[in-house]
mmCIF file of C-alpha atoms in Angstrom:
data_model
loop_
_atom_site.group_PDB
_atom_site.id
_atom_site.type_symbol
_atom_site.label_atom_id
_atom_site.label_comp_id
_atom_site.label_asym_id
_atom_site.label_seq_id
_atom_site.Cartn_x
_atom_site.Cartn_y
_atom_site.Cartn_z
ATOM 1 C CA MET A 1 88.159 48.829 81.756
ATOM 2 C CA MET A 2 85.544 49.765 84.358
ATOM 3 C CA LYS A 3 88.248 49.934 87.056
ATOM 4 C CA LYS A 4 90.318 52.275 84.887
ATOM 5 C CA PHE A 5 87.298 54.479 84.190
ATOM 6 C CA TYR A 6 86.409 54.467 87.878
ATOM 7 C CA GLY A 7 89.971 55.493 88.774
ATOM 8 C CA ILE A 8 89.918 58.390 86.311
ATOM 9 C CA PHE A 9 86.544 59.487 87.660
ATOM 10 C CA ILE A 10 87.868 59.522 91.240
ATOM 11 C CA MET A 11 90.921 61.527 90.184
ATOM 12 C CA LEU A 12 88.790 64.089 88.379
ATOM 13 C CA LEU A 13 86.483 64.330 91.395
ATOM 14 C CA MET A 14 89.429 64.896 93.713
ATOM 15 C CA VAL A 15 90.809 67.619 91.433
ATOM 16 C CA GLN A 16 87.414 69.283 91.320
ATOM 17 C CA LEU A 17 87.107 69.149 95.097
ATOM 18 C CA SER A 18 90.589 70.569 95.537
ATOM 19 C CA PHE A 19 89.696 73.541 93.351
ATOM 20 C CA ALA A 20 86.490 74.017 95.341
ATOM 21 C CA GLN A 21 88.287 74.378 98.651
ATOM 22 C CA LYS A 22 87.939 77.697 100.319
ATOM 23 C CA VAL A 23 90.739 80.207 100.480
ATOM 24 C CA SER A 24 92.385 80.022 103.902
ATOM 25 C CA VAL A 25 91.175 82.326 106.666
ATOM 26 C CA PRO A 26 93.246 85.451 107.416
ATOM 27 C CA GLN A 27 94.740 85.747 110.893
ATOM 28 C CA LEU A 28 94.271 89.097 112.628
ATOM 29 C CA LEU A 29 97.507 90.686 113.867
ATOM 30 C CA SER A 30 97.002 94.196 115.207
ATOM 31 C CA PRO A 31 95.665 95.920 117.091
ATOM 32 C CA GLU A 32 95.725 92.932 119.403
ATOM 33 C CA ASN A 33 92.423 91.706 120.763
ATOM 34 C CA GLU A 34 90.884 93.933 123.465
ATOM 35 C CA PHE A 35 93.522 96.645 122.959
ATOM 36 C CA GLU A 36 92.377 99.655 124.986
ATOM 37 C CA THR A 37 94.421 102.639 123.750
ATOM 38 C CA ALA A 38 94.068 102.582 119.966
ATOM 39 C CA MET A 39 94.429 105.825 118.020
ATOM 40 C CA PRO A 40 91.572 107.296 115.915
ATOM 41 C CA ASP A 41 93.623 106.474 112.791
ATOM 42 C CA VAL A 42 94.439 102.908 113.873
ATOM 43 C CA ILE A 43 95.665 100.562 111.125
ATOM 44 C CA LEU A 44 94.000 97.144 111.024
ATOM 45 C CA ASP A 45 96.617 94.541 110.076
ATOM 46 C CA TRP A 46 96.221 90.852 109.205
ATOM 47 C CA SER A 47 98.228 87.996 107.688
ATOM 48 C CA ALA A 48 98.344 87.281 103.953
ATOM 49 C CA VAL A 49 96.767 84.084 102.591
ATOM 50 C CA SER A 50 97.546 82.044 99.479
ATOM 51 C CA GLY A 51 95.238 81.297 96.587
ATOM 52 C CA VAL A 52 94.875 81.418 92.811
ATOM 53 C CA GLY A 53 95.978 84.726 91.300
ATOM 54 C CA GLN A 54 95.256 88.039 93.011
ATOM 55 C CA ILE A 55 94.022 87.780 96.595
ATOM 56 C CA THR A 56 91.680 90.478 97.869
ATOM 57 C CA TYR A 57 90.162 91.001 101.289
ATOM 58 C CA GLN A 58 86.947 92.253 102.815
ATOM 59 C CA VAL A 59 87.097 94.024 106.174
ATOM 60 C CA GLN A 60 84.220 94.872 108.470
ATOM 61 C CA LEU A 61 84.342 97.229 111.454
ATOM 62 C CA SER A 62 81.379 97.560 113.769
ATOM 63 C CA THR A 63 80.375 98.961 117.135
ATOM 64 C CA ASP A 64 78.837 95.609 118.092
ATOM 65 C CA ASP A 65 80.189 92.061 117.960
ATOM 66 C CA ALA A 66 77.218 90.861 115.867
ATOM 67 C CA PHE A 67 78.202 93.342 113.108
ATOM 68 C CA ASN A 68 74.742 94.875 112.974
ATOM 69 C CA ASN A 69 76.085 98.437 113.309
ATOM 70 C CA LEU A 70 78.720 98.538 110.595
ATOM 71 C CA VAL A 71 81.091 101.480 110.417
ATOM 72 C CA ILE A 72 83.153 99.971 107.587
ATOM 73 C CA ASP A 73 82.293 97.214 105.111
ATOM 74 C CA THR A 74 84.874 97.335 102.332
ATOM 75 C CA ASP A 75 85.966 94.628 99.890
ATOM 76 C CA GLY A 76 88.496 94.444 97.062
ATOM 77 C CA ILE A 77 91.360 95.389 99.391
ATOM 78 C CA GLU A 78 94.628 94.254 97.795
ATOM 79 C CA ILE A 79 96.932 94.713 100.801
ATOM 80 C CA THR A 80 96.785 93.176 104.257
ATOM 81 C CA ALA A 81 95.959 96.377 106.096
ATOM 82 C CA TYR A 82 93.194 98.960 106.396
ATOM 83 C CA TYR A 83 93.817 102.570 107.459
ATOM 84 C CA ASN A 84 91.101 104.309 109.485
ATOM 85 C CA MET A 85 90.408 107.980 110.117
ATOM 86 C CA ASN A 86 88.497 109.838 112.818
ATOM 87 C CA LEU A 87 87.238 106.872 114.812
ATOM 88 C CA LEU A 88 85.309 108.006 117.880
ATOM 89 C CA PHE A 89 87.171 108.632 121.117
ATOM 90 C CA GLY A 90 86.318 106.109 123.837
ATOM 91 C CA GLN A 91 84.385 103.863 121.427
ATOM 92 C CA GLN A 92 84.857 100.100 121.397
ATOM 93 C CA TYR A 93 85.018 98.565 117.910
ATOM 94 C CA PHE A 94 84.907 94.999 116.608
ATOM 95 C CA TRP A 95 86.576 93.897 113.356
ATOM 96 C CA ARG A 96 87.009 90.857 111.127
ATOM 97 C CA VAL A 97 88.433 89.998 107.706
ATOM 98 C CA ARG A 98 87.882 87.391 104.980
ATOM 99 C CA ALA A 99 89.706 86.612 101.728
ATOM 100 C CA MET A 100 88.891 85.707 98.128
ATOM 101 C CA ASP A 101 90.973 84.888 95.030
ATOM 102 C CA GLU A 102 90.531 85.070 91.240
ATOM 103 C CA SER A 103 89.350 81.489 90.815
ATOM 104 C CA ASN A 104 85.881 80.162 91.384
ATOM 105 C CA ASN A 105 86.851 79.075 94.878
ATOM 106 C CA PRO A 106 84.463 80.096 97.614
ATOM 107 C CA THR A 107 85.325 83.104 99.766
ATOM 108 C CA SER A 108 87.087 82.165 102.994
ATOM 109 C CA ASP A 109 85.279 82.036 106.294
ATOM 110 C CA TRP A 110 85.439 85.163 108.404
ATOM 111 C CA SER A 111 88.433 85.465 110.680
ATOM 112 C CA GLU A 112 87.944 85.449 114.414
ATOM 113 C CA VAL A 113 86.622 88.721 115.806
ATOM 114 C CA PHE A 114 88.991 91.149 117.554
ATOM 115 C CA SER A 115 87.985 94.247 119.511
ATOM 116 C CA PHE A 116 89.776 97.473 120.390
ATOM 117 C CA THR A 117 88.869 100.747 122.092
ATOM 118 C CA VAL A 118 90.003 104.190 120.969
ATOM 119 C CA PHE A 119 91.695 106.184 123.736
ATOM 120 C CA SER A 120 89.783 109.150 125.130
ATOM 121 C CA GLN A 121 91.733 110.934 127.866
ATOM 122 C CA ILE A 122 95.173 112.536 128.000
ATOM 123 C CA ASP A 123 97.502 113.314 130.925
ATOM 124 C CA LEU A 124 98.543 116.850 131.815
ATOM 125 C CA ASP A 125 102.220 117.674 132.311
ATOM 126 C CA LYS A 126 102.943 121.335 133.157
ATOM 127 C CA PRO A 127 102.215 123.519 135.059
ATOM 128 C CA LYS A 128 102.025 120.900 137.795
ATOM 129 C CA ASP A 129 98.997 120.711 140.055
ATOM 130 C CA GLY A 130 99.405 123.244 142.850
ATOM 131 C CA ASP A 131 102.351 125.130 141.295
ATOM 132 C CA ASP A 132 102.897 128.653 142.675
ATOM 133 C CA GLU A 133 104.335 131.779 141.059
ATOM 134 C CA VAL A 134 103.461 130.656 137.566
ATOM 135 C CA ASP A 135 104.048 133.066 134.661
ATOM 136 C CA LEU A 136 101.141 135.204 133.546
ATOM 137 C CA ARG A 137 101.339 133.394 130.201
ATOM 138 C CA PRO A 138 102.443 129.890 131.166
ATOM 139 C CA GLU A 139 103.141 127.215 128.597
ATOM 140 C CA PHE A 140 100.553 124.504 129.107
ATOM 141 C CA LYS A 141 101.919 121.064 128.273
ATOM 142 C CA TRP A 142 100.273 117.664 128.088
ATOM 143 C CA LYS A 143 101.844 114.278 127.519
ATOM 144 C CA SER A 144 102.386 112.963 123.997
ATOM 145 C CA LYS A 145 101.729 109.335 124.918
ATOM 146 C CA VAL A 146 98.843 107.313 126.318
ATOM 147 C CA SER A 147 99.835 104.054 128.035
ATOM 148 C CA GLY A 148 103.116 104.140 126.122
ATOM 149 C CA GLN A 149 101.432 104.764 122.746
ATOM 150 C CA ASP A 150 102.302 107.880 120.740
ATOM 151 C CA ILE A 151 99.228 110.052 120.279
ATOM 152 C CA LEU A 152 98.389 110.155 116.561
ATOM 153 C CA GLY A 153 95.380 110.732 114.339
ATOM 154 C CA VAL A 154 93.930 113.650 116.311
ATOM 155 C CA GLY A 155 92.826 116.964 114.888
ATOM 156 C CA GLY A 156 94.103 118.849 117.920
ATOM 157 C CA PHE A 157 93.263 119.537 121.542
ATOM 158 C CA HIS A 158 90.827 121.739 123.431
ATOM 159 C CA VAL A 159 92.245 123.510 126.466
ATOM 160 C CA GLU A 160 90.090 125.220 129.098
ATOM 161 C CA VAL A 161 91.346 127.728 131.690
ATOM 162 C CA ASP A 162 89.321 129.311 134.463
ATOM 163 C CA THR A 163 89.472 130.727 137.977
ATOM 164 C CA SER A 164 86.609 128.357 138.824
ATOM 165 C CA GLU A 165 87.191 124.622 139.028
ATOM 166 C CA ASN A 166 83.731 124.217 137.500
ATOM 167 C CA PHE A 167 84.887 126.209 134.442
ATOM 168 C CA ASP A 168 81.847 128.474 134.630
ATOM 169 C CA SER A 169 83.180 131.881 135.679
ATOM 170 C CA PRO A 170 83.189 135.026 133.486
ATOM 171 C CA PHE A 171 86.947 134.514 133.075
ATOM 172 C CA HIS A 172 86.473 131.098 131.429
ATOM 173 C CA GLN A 173 88.633 130.686 128.303
ATOM 174 C CA MET A 174 88.594 127.897 125.708
ATOM 175 C CA TYR A 175 91.492 127.383 123.307
ATOM 176 C CA THR A 176 92.095 124.997 120.422
ATOM 177 C CA ALA A 177 95.587 123.698 119.702
ATOM 178 C CA THR A 178 95.376 122.454 116.112
ATOM 179 C CA GLY A 179 97.261 119.376 114.966
ATOM 180 C CA VAL A 180 99.332 116.785 116.773
ATOM 181 C CA VAL A 181 100.840 119.332 119.185
ATOM 182 C CA PHE A 182 101.295 119.112 122.934
ATOM 183 C CA THR A 183 101.714 122.706 124.112
ATOM 184 C CA LEU A 184 99.692 125.899 124.166
ATOM 185 C CA VAL A 185 100.354 129.407 125.523
ATOM 186 C CA PRO A 186 97.139 131.154 126.676
ATOM 187 C CA ASP A 187 96.313 134.845 126.926
ATOM 188 C CA TYR A 188 97.427 136.650 130.072
ATOM 189 C CA LEU A 189 96.128 135.138 133.294
ATOM 190 C CA LEU A 190 95.132 137.127 136.386
ATOM 191 C CA PHE A 191 97.546 138.266 139.096
ATOM 192 C CA GLY A 192 97.203 136.522 142.441
ATOM 193 C CA LYS A 193 94.426 134.158 141.320
ATOM 194 C CA THR A 194 94.299 130.379 141.415
ATOM 195 C CA HIS A 195 93.651 129.049 137.922
ATOM 196 C CA TYR A 196 92.392 125.652 136.822
ATOM 197 C CA TRP A 197 93.064 123.996 133.495
ATOM 198 C CA ARG A 198 92.216 120.833 131.629
ATOM 199 C CA ALA A 199 92.525 119.482 128.088
ATOM 200 C CA ARG A 200 90.993 116.894 125.785
ATOM 201 C CA PRO A 201 91.758 115.428 122.339
ATOM 202 C CA MET A 202 89.478 116.192 119.418
ATOM 203 C CA HIS A 203 88.952 115.784 115.680
ATOM 204 C CA SER A 204 86.174 116.697 113.289
ATOM 205 C CA GLU A 205 83.944 113.783 114.318
ATOM 206 C CA SER A 206 84.479 113.464 118.061
ATOM 207 C CA ASN A 207 85.777 114.932 121.325
ATOM 208 C CA GLY A 208 87.588 112.929 123.968
ATOM 209 C CA GLU A 209 87.069 113.101 127.721
ATOM 210 C CA TRP A 210 88.440 116.022 129.675
ATOM 211 C CA SER A 211 91.663 115.300 131.518
ATOM 212 C CA GLU A 212 91.944 115.629 135.258
ATOM 213 C CA THR A 213 91.804 119.273 136.334
#
């Protein structure tokens, strides 16, 4: 009788322990660790985990790997992705995720920590450096990709034009190309003058670095 009771007790204990196991830890997918040309609207993506009932996730994004300077700390996420907006150009971020289910199971451990850096600088296209006999209203063009990545999530671009390579002459002009566009036509330039131009990405929260001149 005692053996039977002892066996039932062990079975109940094992069942209880099985229900007390933590939900499995999510695996981070993208952006890949130490990715250096993320967009300001980068999507954080991770693997789904199994559990009892509805699984939700908590994601943290920080500017330090100790997560003392949190930019995002959001829970109750029902999908395996988090969409960002207006992350700072040139900033390195660290992120991690954990999961929970509808039972009384403990929350999972945090995933490993991944980092990424938002791109900051674009490449100019046309007019080429040193071009002669350029139109008085040339079409300035810059490249739509950074290290093979399509440029997305920007509010537009600033474009500077000047007859001084320091961009400090009375002729200095600043333009804003709004949206995800890659061309701009300036006002009339000056006959017979060498002009310098550069551009940078921007949005409401941040400006990128100026391109090469």
